[in-house]
Short mmCIF file of C-alpha atoms in Angstrom, two decimals:
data_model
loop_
_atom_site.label_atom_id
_atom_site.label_comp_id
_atom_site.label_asym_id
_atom_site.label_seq_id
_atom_site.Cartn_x
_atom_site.Cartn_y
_atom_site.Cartn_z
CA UNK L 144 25.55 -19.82 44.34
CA UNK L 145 24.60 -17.24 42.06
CA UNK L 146 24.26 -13.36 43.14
CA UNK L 147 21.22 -12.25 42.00
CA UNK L 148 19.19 -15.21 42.31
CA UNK L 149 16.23 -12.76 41.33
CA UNK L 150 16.11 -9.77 39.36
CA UNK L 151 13.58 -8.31 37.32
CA UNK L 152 15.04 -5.77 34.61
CA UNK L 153 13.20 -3.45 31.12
CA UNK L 154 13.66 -5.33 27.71
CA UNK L 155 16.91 -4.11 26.20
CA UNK L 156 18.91 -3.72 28.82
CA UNK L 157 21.86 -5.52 30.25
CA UNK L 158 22.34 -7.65 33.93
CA UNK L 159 25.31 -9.62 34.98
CA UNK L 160 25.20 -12.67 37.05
CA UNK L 161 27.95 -13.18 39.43
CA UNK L 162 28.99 -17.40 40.52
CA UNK L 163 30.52 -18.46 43.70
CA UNK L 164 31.48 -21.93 44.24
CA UNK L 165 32.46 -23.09 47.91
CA UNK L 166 33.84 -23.60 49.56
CA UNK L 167 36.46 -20.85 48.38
CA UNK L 168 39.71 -22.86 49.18
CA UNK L 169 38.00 -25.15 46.07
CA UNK L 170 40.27 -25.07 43.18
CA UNK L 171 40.49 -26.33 39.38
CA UNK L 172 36.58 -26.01 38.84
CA UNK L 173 35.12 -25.71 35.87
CA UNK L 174 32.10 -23.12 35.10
CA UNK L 175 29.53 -23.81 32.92
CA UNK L 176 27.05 -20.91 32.72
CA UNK L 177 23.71 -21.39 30.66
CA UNK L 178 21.94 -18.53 29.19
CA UNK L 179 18.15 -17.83 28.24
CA UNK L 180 18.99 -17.26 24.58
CA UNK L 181 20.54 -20.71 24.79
CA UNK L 182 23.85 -19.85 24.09
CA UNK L 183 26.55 -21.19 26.62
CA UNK L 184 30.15 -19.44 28.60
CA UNK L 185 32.65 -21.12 30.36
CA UNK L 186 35.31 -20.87 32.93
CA UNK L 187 34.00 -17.34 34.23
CA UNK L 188 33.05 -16.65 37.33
CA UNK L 189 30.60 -13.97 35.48
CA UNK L 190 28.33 -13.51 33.17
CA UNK L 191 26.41 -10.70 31.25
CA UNK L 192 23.04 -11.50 29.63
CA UNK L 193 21.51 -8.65 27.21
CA UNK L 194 17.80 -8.38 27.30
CA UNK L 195 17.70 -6.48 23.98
CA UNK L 196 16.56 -10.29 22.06
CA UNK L 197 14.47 -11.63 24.62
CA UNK L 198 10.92 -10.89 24.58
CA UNK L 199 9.13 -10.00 27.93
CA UNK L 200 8.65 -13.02 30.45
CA UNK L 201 10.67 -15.07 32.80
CA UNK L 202 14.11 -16.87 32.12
CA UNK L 203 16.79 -18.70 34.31
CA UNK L 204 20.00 -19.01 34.28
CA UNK L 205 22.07 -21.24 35.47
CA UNK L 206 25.23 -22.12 36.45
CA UNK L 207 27.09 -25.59 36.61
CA UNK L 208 30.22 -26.04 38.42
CA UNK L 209 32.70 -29.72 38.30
CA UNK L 210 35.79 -29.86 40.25
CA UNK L 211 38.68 -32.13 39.01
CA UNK L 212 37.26 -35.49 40.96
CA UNK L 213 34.03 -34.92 38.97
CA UNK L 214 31.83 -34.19 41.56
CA UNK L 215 29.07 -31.68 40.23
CA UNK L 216 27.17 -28.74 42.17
CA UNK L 217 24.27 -26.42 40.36
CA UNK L 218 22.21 -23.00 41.41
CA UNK L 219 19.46 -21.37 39.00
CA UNK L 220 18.54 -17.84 39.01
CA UNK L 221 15.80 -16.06 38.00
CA UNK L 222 15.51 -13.13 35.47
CA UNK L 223 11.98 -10.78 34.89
CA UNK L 224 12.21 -9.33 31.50
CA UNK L 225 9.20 -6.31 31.40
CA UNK L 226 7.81 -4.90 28.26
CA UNK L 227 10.09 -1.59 27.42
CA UNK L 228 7.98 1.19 28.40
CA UNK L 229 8.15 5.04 26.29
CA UNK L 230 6.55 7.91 27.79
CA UNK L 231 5.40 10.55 25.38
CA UNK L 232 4.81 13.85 27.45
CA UNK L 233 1.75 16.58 25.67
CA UNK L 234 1.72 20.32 26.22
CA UNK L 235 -0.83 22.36 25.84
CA UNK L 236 -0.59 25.03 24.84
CA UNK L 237 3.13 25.31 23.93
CA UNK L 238 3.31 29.41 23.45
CA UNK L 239 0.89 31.09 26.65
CA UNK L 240 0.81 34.53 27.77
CA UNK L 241 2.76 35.25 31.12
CA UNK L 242 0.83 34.26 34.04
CA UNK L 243 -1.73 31.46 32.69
CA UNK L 244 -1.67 27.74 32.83
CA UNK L 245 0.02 25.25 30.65
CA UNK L 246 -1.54 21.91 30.71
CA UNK L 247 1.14 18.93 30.92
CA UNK L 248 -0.17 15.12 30.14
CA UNK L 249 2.14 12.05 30.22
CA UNK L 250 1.31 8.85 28.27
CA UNK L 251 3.04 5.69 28.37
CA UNK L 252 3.03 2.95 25.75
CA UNK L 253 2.20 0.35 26.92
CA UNK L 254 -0.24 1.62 29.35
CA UNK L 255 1.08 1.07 32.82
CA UNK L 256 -0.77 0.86 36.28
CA UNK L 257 -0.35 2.03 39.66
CA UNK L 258 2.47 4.24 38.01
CA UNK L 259 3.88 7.81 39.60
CA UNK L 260 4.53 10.72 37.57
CA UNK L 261 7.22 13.51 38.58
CA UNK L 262 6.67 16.73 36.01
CA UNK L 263 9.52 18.90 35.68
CA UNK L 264 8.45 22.33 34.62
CA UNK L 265 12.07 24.12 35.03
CA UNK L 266 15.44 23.42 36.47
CA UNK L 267 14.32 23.86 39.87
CA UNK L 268 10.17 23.31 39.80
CA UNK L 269 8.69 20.23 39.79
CA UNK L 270 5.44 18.48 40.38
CA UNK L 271 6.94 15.91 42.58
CA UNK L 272 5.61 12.25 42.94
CA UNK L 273 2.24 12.15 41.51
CA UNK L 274 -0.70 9.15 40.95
CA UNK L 275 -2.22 11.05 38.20
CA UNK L 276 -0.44 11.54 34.43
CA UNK L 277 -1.65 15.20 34.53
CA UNK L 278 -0.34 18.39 35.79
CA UNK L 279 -1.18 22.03 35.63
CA UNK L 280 1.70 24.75 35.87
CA UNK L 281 1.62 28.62 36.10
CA UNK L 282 4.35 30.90 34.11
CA UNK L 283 4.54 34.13 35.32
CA UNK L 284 7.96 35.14 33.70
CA UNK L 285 7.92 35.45 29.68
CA UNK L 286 11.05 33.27 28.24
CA UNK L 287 11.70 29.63 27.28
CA UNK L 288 11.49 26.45 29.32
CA UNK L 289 12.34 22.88 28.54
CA UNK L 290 10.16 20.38 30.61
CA UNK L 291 10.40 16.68 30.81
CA UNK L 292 8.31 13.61 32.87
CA UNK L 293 9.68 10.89 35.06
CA UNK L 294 7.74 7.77 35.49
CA UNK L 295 8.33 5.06 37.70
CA UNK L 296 7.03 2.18 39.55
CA UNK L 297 7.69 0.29 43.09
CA UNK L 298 9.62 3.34 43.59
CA UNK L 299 11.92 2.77 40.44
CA UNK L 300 12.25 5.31 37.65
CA UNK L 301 11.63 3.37 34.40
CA UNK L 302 11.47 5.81 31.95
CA UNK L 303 11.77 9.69 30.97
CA UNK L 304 10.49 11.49 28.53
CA UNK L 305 11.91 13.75 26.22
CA UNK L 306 12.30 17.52 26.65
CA UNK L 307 9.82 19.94 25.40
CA UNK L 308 9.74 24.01 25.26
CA UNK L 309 7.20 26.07 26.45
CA UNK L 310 7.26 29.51 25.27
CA UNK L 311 5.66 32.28 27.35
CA UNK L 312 5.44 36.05 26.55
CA UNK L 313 4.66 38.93 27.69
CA UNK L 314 1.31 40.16 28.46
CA UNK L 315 0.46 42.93 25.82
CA UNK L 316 -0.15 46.57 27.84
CA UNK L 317 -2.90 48.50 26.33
CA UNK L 318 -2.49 50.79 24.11
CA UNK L 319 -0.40 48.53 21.74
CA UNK L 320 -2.24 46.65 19.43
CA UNK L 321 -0.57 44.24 16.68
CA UNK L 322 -2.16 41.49 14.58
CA UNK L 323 0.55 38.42 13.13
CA UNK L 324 0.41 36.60 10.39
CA UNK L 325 1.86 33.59 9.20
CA UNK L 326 1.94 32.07 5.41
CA UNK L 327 4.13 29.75 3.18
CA UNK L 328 4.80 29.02 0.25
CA UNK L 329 3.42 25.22 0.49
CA UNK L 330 1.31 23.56 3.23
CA UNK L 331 2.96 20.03 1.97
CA UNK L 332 6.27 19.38 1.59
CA UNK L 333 9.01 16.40 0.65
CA UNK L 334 11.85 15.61 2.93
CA UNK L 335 14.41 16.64 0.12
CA UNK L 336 12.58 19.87 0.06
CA UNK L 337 12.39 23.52 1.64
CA UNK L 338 9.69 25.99 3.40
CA UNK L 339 9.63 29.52 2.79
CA UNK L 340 7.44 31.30 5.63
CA UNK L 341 6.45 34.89 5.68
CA UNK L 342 5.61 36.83 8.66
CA UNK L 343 3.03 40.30 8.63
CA UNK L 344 2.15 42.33 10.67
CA UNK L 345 -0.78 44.53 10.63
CA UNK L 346 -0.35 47.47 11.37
CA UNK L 347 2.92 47.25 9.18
CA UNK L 348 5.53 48.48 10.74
CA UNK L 349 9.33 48.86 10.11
CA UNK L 350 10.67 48.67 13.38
CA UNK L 351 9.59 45.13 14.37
CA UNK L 352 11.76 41.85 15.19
CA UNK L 353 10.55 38.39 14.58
CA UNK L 354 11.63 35.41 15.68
CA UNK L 355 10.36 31.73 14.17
CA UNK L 356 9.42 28.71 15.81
CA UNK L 357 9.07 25.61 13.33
CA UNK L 358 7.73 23.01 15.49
CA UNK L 359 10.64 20.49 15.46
CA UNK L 360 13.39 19.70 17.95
CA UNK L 361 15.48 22.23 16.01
CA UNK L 362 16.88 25.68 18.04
CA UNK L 363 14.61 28.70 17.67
CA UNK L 364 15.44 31.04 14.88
CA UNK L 365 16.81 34.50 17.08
CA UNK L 366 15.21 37.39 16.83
CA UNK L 367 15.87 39.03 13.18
CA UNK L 368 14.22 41.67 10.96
CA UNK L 369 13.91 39.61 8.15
CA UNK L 370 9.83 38.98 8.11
CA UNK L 371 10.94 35.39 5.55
CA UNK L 372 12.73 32.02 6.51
CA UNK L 373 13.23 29.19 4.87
CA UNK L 374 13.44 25.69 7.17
CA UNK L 375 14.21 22.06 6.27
CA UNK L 376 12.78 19.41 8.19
CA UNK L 377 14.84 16.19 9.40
CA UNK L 378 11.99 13.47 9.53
CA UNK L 379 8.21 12.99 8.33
CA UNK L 380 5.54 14.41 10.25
CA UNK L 381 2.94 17.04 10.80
CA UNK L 382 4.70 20.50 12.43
CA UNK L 383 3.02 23.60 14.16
CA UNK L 384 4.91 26.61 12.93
CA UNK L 385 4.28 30.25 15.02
CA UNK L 386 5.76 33.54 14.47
CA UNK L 387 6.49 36.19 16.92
CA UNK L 388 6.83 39.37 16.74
CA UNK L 389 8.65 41.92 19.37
CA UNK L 390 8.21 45.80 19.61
CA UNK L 391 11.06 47.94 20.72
CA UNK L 392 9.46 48.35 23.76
CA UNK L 393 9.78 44.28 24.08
CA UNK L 394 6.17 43.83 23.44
CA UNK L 395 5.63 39.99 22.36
CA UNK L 396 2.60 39.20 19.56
CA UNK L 397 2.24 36.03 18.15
CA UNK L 398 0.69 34.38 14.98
CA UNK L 399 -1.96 31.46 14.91
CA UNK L 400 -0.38 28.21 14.06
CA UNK L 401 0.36 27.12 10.85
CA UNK L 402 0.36 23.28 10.00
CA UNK L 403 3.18 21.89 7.50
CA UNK L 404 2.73 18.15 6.72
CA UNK L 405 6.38 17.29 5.54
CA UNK L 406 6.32 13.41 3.73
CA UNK L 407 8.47 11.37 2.60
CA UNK L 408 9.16 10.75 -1.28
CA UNK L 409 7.99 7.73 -3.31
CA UNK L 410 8.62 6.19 -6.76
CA UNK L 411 6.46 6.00 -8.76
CA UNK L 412 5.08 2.27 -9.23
CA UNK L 413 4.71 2.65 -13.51
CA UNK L 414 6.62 4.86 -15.80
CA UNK L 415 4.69 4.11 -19.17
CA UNK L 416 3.48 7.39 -20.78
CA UNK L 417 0.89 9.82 -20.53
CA UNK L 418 -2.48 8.24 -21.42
CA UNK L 419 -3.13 11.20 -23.40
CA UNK L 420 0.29 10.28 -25.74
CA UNK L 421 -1.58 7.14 -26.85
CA UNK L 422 -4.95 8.31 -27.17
CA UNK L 423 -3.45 10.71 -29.94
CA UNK L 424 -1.29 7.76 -31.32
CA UNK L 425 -4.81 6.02 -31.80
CA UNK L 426 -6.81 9.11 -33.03
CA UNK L 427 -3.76 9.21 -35.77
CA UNK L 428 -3.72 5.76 -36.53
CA UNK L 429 -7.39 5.93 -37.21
CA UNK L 430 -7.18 9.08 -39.16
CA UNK L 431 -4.45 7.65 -41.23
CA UNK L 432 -6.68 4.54 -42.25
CA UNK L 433 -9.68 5.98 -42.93
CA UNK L 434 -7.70 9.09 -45.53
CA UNK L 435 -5.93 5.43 -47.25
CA UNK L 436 -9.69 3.66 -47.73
CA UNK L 437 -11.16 6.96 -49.14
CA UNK L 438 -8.28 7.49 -51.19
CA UNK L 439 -8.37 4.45 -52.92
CA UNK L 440 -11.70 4.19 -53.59
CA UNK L 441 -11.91 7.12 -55.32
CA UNK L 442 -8.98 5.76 -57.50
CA UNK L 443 -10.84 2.40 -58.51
CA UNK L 444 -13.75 5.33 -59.33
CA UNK L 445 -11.39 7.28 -61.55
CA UNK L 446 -10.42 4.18 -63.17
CA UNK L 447 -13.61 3.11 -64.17
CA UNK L 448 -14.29 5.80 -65.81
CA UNK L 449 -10.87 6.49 -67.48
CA UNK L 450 -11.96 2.41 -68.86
CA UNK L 451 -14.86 3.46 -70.03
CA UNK L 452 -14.06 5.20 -73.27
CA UNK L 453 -11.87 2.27 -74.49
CA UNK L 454 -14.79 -0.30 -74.23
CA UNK L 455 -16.54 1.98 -77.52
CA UNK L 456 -16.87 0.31 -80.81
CA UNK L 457 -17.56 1.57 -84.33
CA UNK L 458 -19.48 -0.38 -86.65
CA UNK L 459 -18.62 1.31 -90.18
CA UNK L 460 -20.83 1.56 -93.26
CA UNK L 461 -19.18 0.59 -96.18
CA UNK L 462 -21.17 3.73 -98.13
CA UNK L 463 -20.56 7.08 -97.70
CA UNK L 464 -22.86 8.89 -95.14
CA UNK L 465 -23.33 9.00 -91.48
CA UNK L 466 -21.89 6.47 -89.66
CA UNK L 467 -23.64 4.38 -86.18
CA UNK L 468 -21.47 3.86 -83.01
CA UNK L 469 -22.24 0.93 -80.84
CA UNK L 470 -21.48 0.54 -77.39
CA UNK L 471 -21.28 -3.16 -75.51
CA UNK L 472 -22.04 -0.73 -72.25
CA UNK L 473 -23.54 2.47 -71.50
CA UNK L 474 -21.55 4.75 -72.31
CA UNK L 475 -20.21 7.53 -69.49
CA UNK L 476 -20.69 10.49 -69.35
CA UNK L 477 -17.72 12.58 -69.58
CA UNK L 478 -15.41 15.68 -70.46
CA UNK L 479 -15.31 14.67 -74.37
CA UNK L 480 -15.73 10.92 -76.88
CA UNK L 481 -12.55 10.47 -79.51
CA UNK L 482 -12.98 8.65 -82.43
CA UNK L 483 -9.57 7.38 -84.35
CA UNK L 484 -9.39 8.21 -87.86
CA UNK L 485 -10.49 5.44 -90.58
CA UNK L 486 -8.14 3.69 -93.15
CA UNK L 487 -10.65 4.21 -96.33
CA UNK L 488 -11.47 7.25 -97.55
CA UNK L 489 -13.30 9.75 -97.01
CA UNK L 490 -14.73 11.81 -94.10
CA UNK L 491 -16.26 9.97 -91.08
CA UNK L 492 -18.89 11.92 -88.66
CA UNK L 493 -20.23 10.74 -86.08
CA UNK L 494 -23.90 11.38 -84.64
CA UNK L 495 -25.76 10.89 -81.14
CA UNK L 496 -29.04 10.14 -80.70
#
């Protein structure tokens, strides 16, 4: 036999299957005990079987018991593995003047059906067993309470929610007006990095306390004169951060809300340069070649010209008198023409026409 022979348990958690082989005066048997991940124990008259790896459905188990003559016996039980439920309770709002409602809303994931509800709004209030995932609840004391949900089904409690803080203050008396203002220094943020927020108060005033509340699961900043705090933040998210502000007569004001998206940090995917590093190296690369074309054409320009002079010939009379220069080209015009002196005598002129 096998005690349960049904039991129907959440995904990750743990049952144990107890064997009984009779009649009990039986000895030398040997256990063989056959579990739904397929994995096998022997010679106990117990066995444990973790959920955590086995995805929601219906298993067996079963045990196998021989005695020395060899004679053989078998019983099978059943095991229910459900889908692991969460249960994610909403509050709205979470900061409320003394003696208004706060709206609580429990969702489950996955969805469930025919499920009961049991709000807890303080130590000692509670919604009891409800059908409905909603629940309204009245604060008429200012302070700070941490509220949770129970769900369960067939009358078993199958999962809980975390707890939450409401904050309710005190209802302003007239005559005592004060406007609070939040701001930081960034409305994004890195894990790795810090928040500075700034609290003021119009009227200013110098004889105000404030107290922070950053939206996480960290403890409340206590009440301090400092108007600035800086806050870290544990894990990714989007965070409502409020400020409030107390009078010496204990007169609670509070800020609107001020949304800080904190993200986690990536690498980059490339680290080539700047574009705008080679879009200079090409502008200069240009610029270079076209300053080395116009520079040496205007070389093969001076040359021809410096050439020019030496391609002159002079045809010499053999008589005294003016003498004719030929040129094979047209002749340049230029700074100046030299003519080298003669061998024969006598003086040589030249003459353009």
């Amino acid at each position: 036999l096998i005690s349960p022979e049904q039991i129907e348990t959440e995904q990750g958690r743990t049952v144990r299957f107890v064997g009984l082989a009779l009649p009990k005066s039986a000895s030398d048997l040997r256990l063989l005990w056959s579990l739904p991940d397929g994995r096998e124990k022997t010679d106990s008259s117990f066995v444990d079987v973790d959920t955590s790896s086995l995805e929601p459905g219906s298993y067996q188990v079963v045990l196998r018991v021989t005695d020395r003559f060899g004679r053989k016996a078998s019983a099978i039980a059943s095991l229910v593995v459900r889908p692991a439920v969460n249960v994610h309770l909403e509050i709205h709002p979470r900061s409320i003047q003394a003696g208004r409602e706060v709206q609580f809303e429990a969702k489950t994931s996955p969805a469930l059906i025919d499920a009961e509800y049991n709000f807890h709004f303080t130590d000692h209030n509670s919604s009891g067993w409800l059908g409905v995932s909603k629940a309204d609840y009245k604060y008429n004391d200012p302070g700070t309470y941490y509220c949770f949900v129970e769900v369960r089904k067939k009358g078993r409690i199958i999962a809980t929610s975390e707890k939450k803080g409401v904050t309710v203050v005190p209802v302003p008396e007239p005559g005592e007006e004060l406007a609070v203002y939040l701001s930081s220094n960034a409305s994004k943020i890195f894990l790795d990095q810090n928040v500075t927020v700034s609290v003021k108060t119009i009227p200013q005033r110098e004889d105000l306390v404030f107290r922070l509340d950053f939206g996480d699961q960290s403890e409340k900043d206590q009440w301090s004169e400092l108007a600035m705090t800086t806050h870290s933040y544990s894990d990714p998210g989007i965070y409502r951060v409020k400020a409030y502000v107390r009078t010496p007569k204990g007169k609670i004001f509070e800020s609107r809300e001020l949304v800080i998206n904190v993200m986690e940090r990536t690498t980059s995917p490339s680290s080539f340069p700047d574009w705008g590093f080679w879009l200079a190296a090409i502008l200069f690369a240009v610029s270079y070649g076209v300053f080395k074309i116009k520079r040496k054409k205007n070389k093969e320009e001076s040359g021809r010209f410096e050439r020019s002079g030496s391609e002159v010939r002079m045809k010499l009379k053999s008589d005294e008198g003016a003498q004719e220069i030929i040129c094979e080209k047209a002749l340049l015009q230029g700074p100046e023409i030299r003519i080298h002196p003669i061998t024969d005598l006598g003086i040589q002129e030249t003459q353009e026409e």
